[in-house]
Each structure stands twice: as structure tokens, then as C-alpha cells.
Amino acid sequence: MATASTTTTTTNRFPTRNPNPNPNPKLPHLLSFKFSRYPSLLSHLHLRRRFSSISAASTGDQTIVPFDSEKPREECGVVGIVGHPDAAHLCSLALHALQHRGQEGAGIAASDLSTLRSSTGLGLVSEVFDPSKPGLSLSSLTGPAAIGHVRYSTAGAAASIHNVQPFLASYRFGQLAVAHNGNLVNYPSLRSSLEEKGSIFNTSSDTEAILHLIATSKSRPFLSRVAEACSYLRGAYSLLFLTADKLLAVRDPHGFRPLVLGRLPRANGAPSAVVFASETCALDLIGAKYEREVEPGEAIIVDARTLDISTSCLMPSKPRKACVFELIYFALPQSLVFSHPVYESRYSFGATLAAESPVPGADVVIPVPDSGFFAALGFSERSGVPFQQGLIRSHYVGRTFIQPSQAIRDLGVKLKLSPIKGILAGKSVVVVDDSIVRGTTSSKIVRLIRDAGAKEVHMRIASPPIIASCYYGVDTPSSEELISNRMDIEGVRKEIGADSLAFLSLESLRGLLGDEAPSFCEACFSGNYPVPPVEYEDVNSKEPLYVA
């Protein structure tokens, strides 16, 4: 497989295989031969299961870690638009709305119905698509279909241009671009197996393994090749594929990472464009109307010429395990994620925290901006303690990476957060944040507030203690680096220097999620992984790679 920017698509046909029964009656299964828009497509569909003995391998890549890495880092964000003459430009706007999900790199691939072209780069969306910079500009990405990506690395070297998506490749059936939000827990095994069979990798990203699986598949048509590739994947993936004339959205069977479908009305009676995005905030920015989630295990394929839509159950259904941290921290508060309004969820987390861990005699409640805002508001209104913005965040500080000395690193919080002494001085202050990871930034915030004259500093965290790493597309430290894995709550309190510390209990979080609680992944709080990391598996097993 070689990367390319100009290739035309070719087609071949392969013999028909017998279909499997539909495991999810709510969706027409890929192998059920019930496609309303593509009857001829399904007549050539088959899916083969392979059995492999795979050994794990390490890529050996080193990532650059931001000094202010107290928070779990945003995974990635994807957007796809089909049926609009300015698809690439709309993609760039939608990526701005998803910038919080990744700031290391951005890219767009577009199709003019015959050729795919892409432009990728390191930095923010505004930097990558700066019209004053040399390179392939947005105006060169013509056509009615495009996919885009913003990246924060969870697999693959962070500062490598080769790892910035969408990936664009050419193979025997034409061109293919892919954008991926998530993380494959069996990537080392997949890569090792593919390399043993002759595949040559150009990146250290787990997404490239998906392209190799599709390129080596002998199934027909394209949807069948994707189905075969996905049968080997374990972990989290919300995927957008773009060919010369089709856009395909796929979500993993557990639905770890979000992916939504919307429609963008057009003037003069033209058919509405179809939009996919990681969050509804991207739909809102470009004026698209939210329609629904892409269901776990579902594939939605859109014909770029006719805008006909077909949907199928690509993979056998599994228990849904949506990432609860999307509601706690990742998603923007104006977004609808997993059908939940994010701001309402955060408000309820803070209000419940106030009920179970009040601070008698407190004078003021302040958030750690920006993610602690709605939780602090809920805490304030439930407790009756006044809400104030005691910390002001600077939005003009760039992405700051590891600095040469500890003294300079310690100034990082002061660069980003400024206390208002008139609000804090002489007060008993409740500081509400969404999470504590290593504890380093929390201790600096406590010192910052004390230095501003606060009499007492009480820390309240609107999520349970994080005790385990995430393997599903969230960049968290190793378990040994997680302060709540090493210490009890009293130990953490002493470490960060607060007068008191309380977390939202896991039982309360589950109660707030109600009947849906079992459908959320809470592995970072409980250590119970719905898809065990590959190192926990017997590498000599003869079972299929995909067993999640």
C-alpha cells in the first residue's frame, strides 16, 4: 500500500459467500442481504473470519507530553460532509468546533467524485489551513464530499506529520481516506501480524493497520472489505471512510466514542447534505440539524452522487459501553453526547457532590475553568453557597510542552490561571474541578488560591477517583502515575495541600446515570475493562482477534 493524492478507482468482482444471521434485529445486518439502496452490492458480499496466533510488539515511539498533563487528554475529533459543493470549507469550520478534542494536528481529505486530495499539518486548524502558508490550500480541496480530523495522539508519535489524519492511500481498488477517533487495544498484535505478512507501515498510528486490513482483504464490495477489517479490531473506533464516490461512517460494537448524524439544509430546494461528527457542537456551527447517533456496530454509507443512504449492522451487537468521561470532561457543554445534554450532566454531578460532601461555613464556590464551570454551578445552587469566577483562564497561552527546568514548569499554571484576590482573600473557598489525575496541577491551584489570600481551600471533584488507565482513545498516564491509584483520599488531600477533599462517589455517578449506568464505560474509575487490553490476553490463543 502506498500513499497517494491522485488515483482513479477500479473495480473487480468476487464470488458470493453465505451470509451470517442478523445478531441485531434493530438494524438490517450487513450480511442479511436487505439493502434498500444497494441490491447489486449485496449480491457479492461475503465476510471471512480468520484465526491467528499473534505475538505483541512495541513500536518504540516516544511522545511529547505537555507539562500541564494533569487532565486526561482529548482523544480526537472527526467530521464528514457529503452532498455540499463546499464540503471541505464546511469541514474546516466544523473542525474548529472540535478543536478541544485535539490540538496537535489537523487535516481534510476531499473527493471531486473522481479523485481524492488531502491536506494535513501539525498545529491548530487555523494554523494548518492558514491561506497565507504554502501548500495545498482549502481552495484546492474541491468536491461535494470531505472528511476531517483533529488529533491528539493516543497511539503513535505525537509530533510526527506522518501520523496526522485523514490518512489517504491508494490500493488496487482505487483511493481511500480514513479518519479515526478511538484506540485499538490489539494494535501491536495487528501490526506484528501484518508486518509478518509483508505490510510496510509508514506511520506509528494504529489507524494505519485498518487501511492495511482493507487493502489485503479479497472481499467485495467496499463495505464487505470494511466489515472484514473491523472483525479484527478490538477497542474503540468511530471511523469515517471516503472513497471517490462514497462516505462511510462506522462505530465499534460497544460505542465507546461518540459519532452523530445530521442534515444540512440547502437553498433552492437542493437535497440536504449529510453530516457526521464526533459532537453535535460541530453540527451547530455549520447550521446542520442533529438527527441521531450512529449506533454501536452500525455502518452508514452515503452515495456522494445521489445522497442515497444505506445502513447496516456491520458487527455483531455487544453491550454498549459509552465513555462516561465524555460527559464529565471531554465534550463541550453545548453538545449532546450519547443522547445526553452535557451541561445538564455536569450540573447534576456538581449538585449531587454538594449533597454528599458539603462544606459547612464556606463563603464562595469557584470552578477550575473551563470544564469545572457547570459542576461548580450545580454545587453552588444545591449548597446555597455563592458562585463566583475566582480563577480567570487565559485563552491566549499556546500549547506549552516540557520546559527545561522545574522552576519554569511551575509557572505554567500562573500563565493559564489568574486568581481574583478580591473574591478569594479571607474566604473559605470551595474549588470544583472535574477530575484529578496526577495531582500536580491541583496542588499548584491550591497554592495559587492560598497565595491570593484564601483562608481555607476545599477541593471538590465532580467525578470518582481515577484509579486505572484508559485503553479506548483517552490518553491517561500509567496506573502507577495516577495519584488516586497510589493513595487514599486523605493521602491525596495531604499531597495537594487542600483543607478538605471529596470526590463524587462511583455509586452516586451510577445513580445519576440511572438505568443507563451499565451502558457506560467506567473502567478508569473501577478498573473493570469491557475489552481487556491485549497484554492481558493469551497470545497463543487460536481464537479470532475480534472477541470483544
Coordinates of C-alpha atoms in Angstrom, one line a residue:
M1 CA 0.0 0.0 0.0
A2 CA 1.4 3.4 -0.9
T3 CA 0.1 6.9 -0.1
A4 CA -1.0 8.9 -3.0
S5 CA -3.0 12.0 -3.9
T6 CA -4.2 11.2 -7.4
T7 CA -5.6 7.9 -8.4
T8 CA -8.8 6.6 -10.1
T9 CA -10.9 3.8 -8.8
T10 CA -11.0 0.3 -10.3
T11 CA -13.5 -2.5 -9.6
N12 CA -13.4 -6.2 -9.6
R13 CA -15.9 -8.9 -8.5
F14 CA -15.6 -11.8 -6.2
P15 CA -17.8 -14.9 -5.6
T16 CA -20.7 -14.8 -3.2
R17 CA -20.4 -16.4 0.3
N18 CA -23.3 -17.5 2.5
P19 CA -24.4 -14.7 5.0
N20 CA -24.5 -15.0 8.8
P21 CA -27.7 -14.4 10.7
N22 CA -28.5 -10.9 11.9
P23 CA -27.4 -10.5 15.5
N24 CA -29.2 -7.2 16.0
P25 CA -32.8 -7.1 14.9
K26 CA -33.0 -3.3 15.3
L27 CA -30.7 -2.9 12.3
P28 CA -30.6 -4.6 8.9
H29 CA -27.4 -6.7 9.3
L30 CA -24.6 -6.3 6.7
L31 CA -24.9 -10.0 5.9
S32 CA -28.7 -10.1 5.8
F33 CA -28.9 -9.1 2.1
K34 CA -31.6 -6.5 2.9
F35 CA -30.2 -3.3 1.5
S36 CA -32.8 -0.9 0.1
R37 CA -30.3 1.2 -1.9
Y38 CA -27.7 -1.3 -3.0
P39 CA -29.2 -4.6 -4.1
S40 CA -26.5 -5.3 -6.6
L41 CA -23.8 -4.5 -4.0
L42 CA -25.0 -7.2 -1.6
S43 CA -25.1 -9.9 -4.2
H44 CA -21.4 -10.1 -4.0
L45 CA -21.0 -9.7 -0.2
H46 CA -19.2 -12.1 2.0
L47 CA -17.3 -12.0 5.2
R48 CA -14.5 -14.3 6.2
R49 CA -13.2 -14.9 9.7
R50 CA -9.5 -15.6 10.2
F51 CA -7.8 -17.3 13.1
S52 CA -4.4 -16.2 14.0
S53 CA -1.7 -16.8 16.6
I54 CA -0.3 -13.3 17.2
S55 CA 2.5 -12.0 19.4
A56 CA 2.6 -8.5 20.8
A57 CA 5.1 -6.0 19.5
S58 CA 6.0 -2.5 20.5
T59 CA 6.5 0.4 18.2
G60 CA 9.1 2.0 20.4
D61 CA 7.8 5.5 19.6
Q62 CA 8.2 8.3 22.2
T63 CA 5.6 11.0 22.6
I64 CA 6.0 14.6 23.7
V65 CA 3.9 15.1 26.8
P66 CA 2.5 18.5 27.7
F67 CA 3.8 19.8 31.0
D68 CA 0.2 20.6 32.1
S69 CA -0.9 17.0 31.6
E70 CA -3.0 16.8 34.8
K71 CA -6.1 16.1 32.7
P72 CA -6.8 13.1 30.6
R73 CA -6.1 14.4 27.1
E74 CA -8.8 14.7 24.5
E75 CA -8.8 11.8 22.1
C76 CA -9.5 13.1 18.5
G77 CA -12.4 14.6 16.6
V78 CA -13.8 13.6 13.2
V79 CA -16.2 15.2 10.8
G80 CA -17.6 14.2 7.4
I81 CA -19.8 16.1 4.9
V82 CA -21.3 14.8 1.7
G83 CA -23.6 16.5 -0.7
H84 CA -22.4 20.1 -0.5
P85 CA -20.2 21.9 -3.1
D86 CA -18.1 23.5 -0.4
A87 CA -17.7 20.3 1.7
A88 CA -14.0 20.9 2.5
H89 CA -14.7 24.5 3.7
L90 CA -17.5 23.4 5.9
C91 CA -15.3 20.6 7.2
S92 CA -12.7 23.2 8.3
L93 CA -15.4 25.2 10.2
A94 CA -16.7 22.0 11.9
L95 CA -13.2 21.1 12.9
H96 CA -12.9 24.5 14.7
A97 CA -15.8 23.4 16.8
L98 CA -14.0 20.1 17.6
Q99 CA -10.6 21.8 18.3
H100 CA -10.9 20.9 22.0
R101 CA -10.6 17.2 21.1
G102 CA -7.1 17.6 19.7
Q103 CA -4.6 20.3 19.1
E104 CA -1.6 18.5 17.7
G105 CA -2.6 18.3 14.1
A106 CA -5.5 18.6 11.7
G107 CA -6.3 17.5 8.2
I108 CA -9.0 17.2 5.5
A109 CA -9.5 14.9 2.6
A110 CA -11.9 15.7 -0.2
S111 CA -13.4 14.0 -3.2
D112 CA -14.5 15.6 -6.5
L113 CA -16.2 12.2 -7.4
S114 CA -13.1 11.0 -9.3
T115 CA -10.0 11.9 -7.3
L116 CA -9.2 12.3 -3.6
R117 CA -6.9 15.0 -2.4
S118 CA -5.8 15.8 1.2
S119 CA -4.1 18.5 3.2
T120 CA -2.7 17.8 6.7
G121 CA -0.4 19.6 9.1
L122 CA 0.8 20.0 12.6
G123 CA -0.9 22.6 14.8
L124 CA -4.4 24.0 15.2
V125 CA -7.0 24.1 12.5
S126 CA -6.4 27.8 11.9
E127 CA -2.6 27.2 11.5
V128 CA -2.9 24.2 9.2
F129 CA -5.4 25.9 6.9
D130 CA -3.8 29.3 7.0
P131 CA -4.3 30.7 3.5
S132 CA -1.0 32.6 3.8
K133 CA 1.0 29.4 4.2
P134 CA 2.4 27.4 1.3
G135 CA 1.0 24.0 0.5
L136 CA -2.3 22.5 -0.6
S137 CA -5.0 25.0 0.5
L138 CA -8.7 24.6 1.2
S139 CA -9.5 26.0 -2.3
S140 CA -7.7 23.0 -3.8
L141 CA -9.8 20.5 -1.9
T142 CA -12.8 20.6 -4.3
G143 CA -15.8 18.4 -4.5
P144 CA -19.0 17.5 -2.7
A145 CA -17.6 15.1 -0.1
A146 CA -14.9 15.6 2.6
I147 CA -13.7 14.1 5.9
G148 CA -11.7 15.9 8.5
H149 CA -9.8 15.2 11.7
V150 CA -8.2 16.9 14.6
R151 CA -5.6 14.9 16.5
Y152 CA -4.4 14.3 20.0
S153 CA -2.2 11.3 19.9
T154 CA -3.1 8.2 21.9
A155 CA -1.2 5.8 19.7
G156 CA 1.7 7.0 17.5
A157 CA 4.4 9.7 17.9
A158 CA 2.7 13.0 18.8
A159 CA 4.7 15.5 16.8
S160 CA 5.0 13.5 13.5
I161 CA 3.3 14.9 10.4
H162 CA 3.1 11.3 9.1
N163 CA 0.6 10.5 11.9
V164 CA -1.8 13.3 11.1
Q165 CA -5.1 12.2 9.6
P166 CA -7.0 11.7 7.5
F167 CA -4.8 9.1 6.0
L168 CA -5.0 8.9 2.2
A169 CA -3.9 5.8 0.4
S170 CA -4.2 4.1 -2.9
Y171 CA -4.6 0.4 -3.4
R172 CA -5.8 -2.0 -6.1
F173 CA -9.4 -0.7 -5.9
G174 CA -8.6 3.0 -6.0
Q175 CA -8.2 5.6 -3.4
L176 CA -9.3 5.5 0.2
A177 CA -9.1 8.1 3.1
V178 CA -9.9 7.4 6.7
A179 CA -10.3 9.4 9.9
H180 CA -10.4 7.6 13.3
N181 CA -11.4 8.6 16.8
G182 CA -10.5 5.9 19.3
N183 CA -7.8 3.4 20.1
L184 CA -7.2 -0.2 19.2
V185 CA -6.1 -2.3 22.2
N186 CA -4.8 -5.0 19.9
Y187 CA -2.8 -2.7 17.6
P188 CA 0.7 -4.1 18.5
S189 CA -0.6 -7.6 17.6
L190 CA -2.3 -6.5 14.4
R191 CA 0.8 -4.6 13.3
S192 CA 3.1 -7.5 14.1
S193 CA 0.9 -9.9 12.1
L194 CA 0.6 -7.6 9.1
E195 CA 4.3 -6.9 9.0
E196 CA 5.0 -10.7 9.1
K197 CA 2.8 -10.9 6.0
G198 CA 4.7 -8.2 4.2
S199 CA 2.9 -4.9 5.0
I200 CA 5.1 -1.9 5.3
F201 CA 3.9 0.8 7.7
N202 CA 4.6 4.5 7.0
T203 CA 3.3 5.7 10.4
S204 CA 3.2 4.6 14.1
S205 CA -0.6 5.2 14.2
D206 CA -3.0 2.3 14.9
T207 CA -5.3 3.7 12.2
E208 CA -2.9 2.6 9.5
A209 CA -3.5 -1.0 10.5
I210 CA -7.1 -0.6 9.4
L211 CA -6.0 0.6 6.0
H212 CA -3.7 -2.5 5.6
L213 CA -6.5 -4.8 6.6
I214 CA -8.8 -3.3 4.0
A215 CA -6.1 -3.3 1.4
T216 CA -5.3 -7.0 1.9
S217 CA -8.9 -8.1 2.0
K218 CA -10.2 -10.0 -1.0
S219 CA -13.8 -9.4 -0.2
R220 CA -16.1 -7.4 -2.5
P221 CA -17.6 -4.8 -2.4
F222 CA -16.0 -2.0 -0.4
L223 CA -18.4 -2.4 2.5
S224 CA -17.5 -6.0 2.8
R225 CA -13.8 -5.2 3.0
V226 CA -14.5 -2.8 5.8
A227 CA -16.6 -5.4 7.6
E228 CA -13.8 -7.9 7.3
A229 CA -11.2 -5.4 8.6
C230 CA -13.4 -4.5 11.5
S231 CA -13.8 -8.1 12.5
Y232 CA -10.1 -8.0 13.6
L233 CA -10.3 -4.8 15.5
R234 CA -10.6 -4.7 19.3
G235 CA -11.2 -1.5 21.2
A236 CA -12.7 1.9 20.3
Y237 CA -13.2 3.2 16.9
S238 CA -15.5 5.8 15.3
L239 CA -14.4 5.8 11.7
L240 CA -15.1 7.9 8.6
F241 CA -14.0 6.4 5.2
L242 CA -14.0 8.4 2.0
T243 CA -13.8 6.9 -1.5
A244 CA -14.2 8.7 -4.8
D245 CA -18.0 8.5 -4.6
K246 CA -19.0 7.3 -1.1
L247 CA -18.7 8.3 2.5
L248 CA -18.9 5.5 5.1
A249 CA -19.4 6.0 8.9
V250 CA -18.6 3.1 11.2
R251 CA -18.8 2.8 15.0
D252 CA -17.4 0.0 17.1
P253 CA -19.8 -2.6 18.6
H254 CA -19.5 -1.1 22.1
G255 CA -19.9 2.5 21.0
F256 CA -17.0 3.8 23.2
R257 CA -16.5 7.0 21.3
P258 CA -19.4 9.3 20.1
L259 CA -20.4 9.8 16.5
V260 CA -23.6 11.6 15.3
L261 CA -25.5 12.1 12.1
G262 CA -27.0 15.3 11.0
R263 CA -28.5 17.1 7.9
L264 CA -27.5 20.4 6.5
P265 CA -30.4 22.1 4.6
R266 CA -29.5 23.8 1.3
A267 CA -31.1 26.6 -0.6
N268 CA -33.3 26.4 -3.7
G269 CA -34.7 23.0 -2.9
A270 CA -31.4 21.2 -3.2
P271 CA -31.2 17.9 -1.2
S272 CA -29.8 18.3 2.4
A273 CA -26.2 17.5 2.8
V274 CA -25.4 14.6 5.2
V275 CA -23.0 15.4 8.1
F276 CA -21.2 13.1 10.6
A277 CA -19.3 14.5 13.6
S278 CA -17.9 13.5 16.9
E279 CA -20.1 16.0 18.7
T280 CA -23.2 18.0 17.9
C281 CA -21.4 21.3 18.5
A282 CA -19.8 20.7 15.1
L283 CA -23.3 20.4 13.5
D284 CA -24.5 23.5 15.3
L285 CA -21.6 25.6 14.0
I286 CA -22.3 24.9 10.3
G287 CA -26.1 25.0 10.7
A288 CA -26.8 21.3 10.4
K289 CA -29.7 19.6 12.3
Y290 CA -28.9 16.8 14.6
E291 CA -30.8 13.6 13.6
R292 CA -29.4 10.7 15.7
E293 CA -26.4 8.8 16.9
V294 CA -24.6 6.4 14.7
E295 CA -25.5 3.2 16.6
P296 CA -22.8 0.9 18.1
G297 CA -21.8 -1.6 15.4
E298 CA -23.6 0.3 12.7
A299 CA -22.3 1.3 9.3
I300 CA -23.9 4.1 7.3
I301 CA -22.9 4.6 3.7
V302 CA -23.8 7.7 1.7
D303 CA -23.6 7.8 -2.1
A304 CA -21.9 11.1 -2.9
R305 CA -23.7 11.3 -6.3
T306 CA -27.3 10.6 -5.3
L307 CA -27.1 11.1 -1.5
D308 CA -28.9 7.8 -1.1
I309 CA -28.2 6.4 2.4
S310 CA -27.9 2.8 3.4
T311 CA -27.5 1.5 6.9
S312 CA -26.5 -1.9 8.2
C313 CA -25.3 -3.7 11.3
L314 CA -21.7 -4.1 10.4
M315 CA -20.6 -6.1 13.5
P316 CA -22.5 -8.3 16.0
S317 CA -24.0 -6.3 18.8
K318 CA -22.2 -6.0 22.1
P319 CA -23.2 -4.4 25.4
R320 CA -22.9 -0.6 24.9
K321 CA -20.0 1.0 26.8
A322 CA -20.0 4.7 26.0
C323 CA -17.2 6.6 27.6
V324 CA -18.6 8.4 30.7
F325 CA -15.7 10.9 30.6
E326 CA -17.3 12.5 27.5
L327 CA -20.0 13.7 29.9
I328 CA -17.5 14.6 32.7
Y329 CA -14.8 16.4 30.8
F330 CA -14.2 15.9 27.0
A331 CA -17.3 17.1 25.2
L332 CA -18.2 20.8 25.1
P333 CA -21.1 21.7 27.4
Q334 CA -23.3 22.7 24.5
S335 CA -23.0 19.3 22.9
L336 CA -25.4 16.4 23.0
V337 CA -23.4 13.2 23.6
F338 CA -24.8 9.7 23.8
S339 CA -28.2 11.5 23.8
H340 CA -27.3 13.4 27.0
P341 CA -27.1 17.2 27.2
V342 CA -23.5 17.6 28.5
Y343 CA -24.2 20.7 30.6
E344 CA -27.1 19.1 32.4
S345 CA -25.0 16.0 33.3
R346 CA -22.2 18.2 34.7
Y347 CA -24.6 20.3 36.7
S348 CA -26.2 17.2 38.2
F349 CA -22.7 15.8 39.1
G350 CA -21.9 19.0 41.0
A351 CA -25.3 19.2 42.7
T352 CA -25.0 15.6 43.9
L353 CA -21.5 16.2 45.1
A354 CA -22.7 19.2 47.2
A355 CA -25.4 17.0 48.8
E356 CA -23.0 14.1 49.7
S357 CA -19.9 16.2 50.5
P358 CA -20.9 19.7 51.7
V359 CA -18.5 22.3 53.1
P360 CA -20.0 23.9 56.2
G361 CA -19.1 27.5 56.6
A362 CA -17.9 28.0 53.0
D363 CA -18.0 31.5 51.7
V364 CA -17.7 31.0 47.9
V365 CA -17.7 28.3 45.3
I366 CA -15.4 28.7 42.3
P367 CA -14.8 26.4 39.3
V368 CA -11.5 25.4 37.8
P369 CA -12.1 26.8 34.3
D370 CA -13.4 25.8 31.9
S371 CA -14.5 22.2 32.5
G372 CA -15.5 22.7 36.1
F373 CA -17.9 25.5 35.4
F374 CA -21.3 23.7 35.3
A375 CA -20.4 21.3 38.1
A376 CA -19.5 24.3 40.3
L377 CA -22.7 25.9 39.4
G378 CA -24.6 22.8 40.4
F379 CA -22.6 22.6 43.7
S380 CA -23.4 26.3 44.4
E381 CA -27.1 26.1 43.8
R382 CA -27.6 22.9 45.8
S383 CA -25.5 24.1 48.7
G384 CA -26.6 27.7 48.7
V385 CA -23.0 29.0 48.7
P386 CA -22.5 31.9 46.3
F387 CA -20.9 31.1 42.9
Q388 CA -18.0 33.3 41.7
Q389 CA -15.4 33.2 39.0
G390 CA -12.4 33.3 41.3
L391 CA -10.0 32.0 38.6
I392 CA -9.7 33.5 35.2
R393 CA -8.2 31.4 32.4
S394 CA -6.1 32.9 29.7
H395 CA -7.2 31.8 26.3
Y396 CA -4.1 33.3 24.6
V397 CA -1.5 30.9 26.0
G398 CA -0.3 28.5 23.4
R399 CA 0.3 24.8 23.7
T400 CA 3.2 24.6 26.2
F401 CA 5.3 21.5 26.2
I402 CA 8.0 20.2 28.5
Q403 CA 10.2 23.1 29.6
P404 CA 13.9 22.9 30.6
S405 CA 13.6 23.5 34.3
Q406 CA 11.2 22.7 37.2
A407 CA 11.0 26.4 38.1
I408 CA 9.8 27.3 34.6
R409 CA 7.3 24.4 34.6
D410 CA 5.9 25.6 37.9
L411 CA 5.0 28.9 36.2
G412 CA 2.7 27.1 33.8
V413 CA -0.4 27.3 35.9
K414 CA 0.1 31.0 36.5
L415 CA 0.3 31.5 32.8
K416 CA -3.1 29.8 32.3
L417 CA -4.9 30.7 35.5
S418 CA -5.1 34.1 37.3
P419 CA -6.8 34.4 40.7
I420 CA -9.0 37.3 41.6
K421 CA -7.9 38.3 45.1
G422 CA -11.0 40.4 45.8
I423 CA -13.1 37.2 45.6
L424 CA -10.7 34.9 47.4
A425 CA -8.9 36.9 50.1
G426 CA -10.0 35.9 53.6
K427 CA -12.6 33.5 52.3
S428 CA -13.3 29.8 52.8
V429 CA -13.2 28.7 49.2
V430 CA -14.7 25.6 47.6
V431 CA -12.9 24.8 44.4
V432 CA -14.8 22.5 42.0
D433 CA -12.9 20.6 39.3
D434 CA -13.9 17.7 37.0
S435 CA -11.1 15.3 37.9
I436 CA -7.7 14.8 39.5
V437 CA -5.1 12.7 37.6
R438 CA -1.5 13.0 38.8
G439 CA -2.4 15.7 41.3
T440 CA 0.4 18.1 40.2
T441 CA -1.9 20.8 38.8
S442 CA -4.3 20.5 41.6
S443 CA -1.6 21.2 44.2
K444 CA -0.5 24.3 42.2
I445 CA -4.1 25.6 42.0
V446 CA -4.4 25.1 45.8
R447 CA -1.2 27.1 46.3
L448 CA -2.3 29.8 43.8
I449 CA -5.6 30.3 45.8
R450 CA -3.8 30.4 49.1
D451 CA -1.3 32.9 47.8
A452 CA -4.3 35.1 46.8
G453 CA -5.3 35.2 50.5
A454 CA -7.8 32.4 50.9
K455 CA -8.4 31.4 54.5
E456 CA -9.3 27.8 53.5
V457 CA -9.3 25.8 50.3
H458 CA -11.7 22.9 50.0
M459 CA -11.3 20.7 46.8
R460 CA -14.4 19.0 45.4
I461 CA -14.1 16.7 42.4
A462 CA -17.2 16.1 40.3
S463 CA -16.2 12.5 39.3
P464 CA -14.9 9.4 41.2
P465 CA -11.1 8.9 41.8
I466 CA -9.3 7.8 38.6
I467 CA -7.5 4.6 39.5
A468 CA -6.9 2.9 36.1
S469 CA -5.6 3.9 32.7
C470 CA -7.8 4.1 29.7
Y471 CA -7.2 2.0 26.6
Y472 CA -10.1 3.2 24.4
G473 CA -8.9 6.5 23.0
V474 CA -8.1 8.6 26.0
D475 CA -4.5 9.5 26.8
T476 CA -4.2 8.8 30.5
P477 CA -1.0 8.2 32.5
S478 CA 0.0 4.7 33.6
S479 CA -1.8 3.4 36.6
E480 CA 1.4 3.9 38.7
E481 CA 1.2 7.7 37.9
L482 CA -2.4 8.1 38.9
I483 CA -2.4 9.7 42.4
S484 CA -5.7 8.0 43.4
N485 CA -4.2 4.6 42.5
R486 CA -1.3 5.2 44.8
M487 CA -3.1 7.0 47.7
D488 CA -6.4 7.1 49.5
I489 CA -8.4 10.3 49.6
E490 CA -6.7 11.5 52.7
G491 CA -3.3 10.9 51.2
V492 CA -4.3 12.8 48.1
R493 CA -5.6 15.7 50.2
K494 CA -2.3 16.0 52.0
E495 CA -0.4 15.8 48.7
I496 CA -2.3 18.6 47.1
G497 CA -2.4 20.7 50.3
A498 CA -6.2 21.2 50.5
D499 CA -8.0 21.7 53.8
S500 CA -10.5 19.0 52.6
L501 CA -11.1 16.9 49.6
A502 CA -14.0 14.9 48.3
F503 CA -14.9 13.1 45.1
L504 CA -18.3 12.2 43.6
S505 CA -18.8 8.6 44.6
L506 CA -19.0 5.9 41.9
E507 CA -22.3 4.8 43.4
S508 CA -23.7 8.4 43.0
L509 CA -22.4 8.6 39.4
R510 CA -24.2 5.4 38.6
G511 CA -27.3 6.6 40.3
L512 CA -27.3 9.8 38.2
L513 CA -27.0 7.7 35.0
G514 CA -30.0 5.7 36.2
D515 CA -30.9 2.7 34.1
E516 CA -28.3 3.6 31.5
A517 CA -25.4 3.2 34.0
P518 CA -24.4 -0.3 32.8
S519 CA -24.2 1.1 29.3
F520 CA -21.3 3.4 30.2
C521 CA -17.6 2.5 30.4
E522 CA -16.3 3.4 33.9
A523 CA -13.0 1.5 33.7
C524 CA -10.9 4.5 34.7
F525 CA -12.9 4.5 38.0
S526 CA -13.3 0.8 38.6
G527 CA -10.6 -1.0 36.7
N528 CA -13.2 -3.2 35.1
Y529 CA -12.3 -3.2 31.4
P530 CA -15.1 -4.2 29.0
V531 CA -12.5 -5.1 26.4
P532 CA -9.3 -6.3 28.2
P533 CA -6.1 -4.8 26.9
V534 CA -4.2 -7.1 24.6
E535 CA -1.4 -7.7 27.1
Y536 CA -4.0 -9.5 29.3
E537 CA -4.7 -12.0 26.6
D538 CA -3.1 -15.3 25.9
V539 CA -1.1 -14.5 22.7
N540 CA -1.1 -18.2 21.8
S541 CA -4.9 -18.4 21.7
K542 CA -6.4 -19.6 18.4
E543 CA -9.5 -17.5 18.9
P544 CA -10.3 -14.7 16.4
L545 CA -8.6 -11.4 17.1
Y546 CA -12.0 -9.8 17.5
V547 CA -13.6 -11.2 20.6
A548 CA -14.8 -8.0 22.3

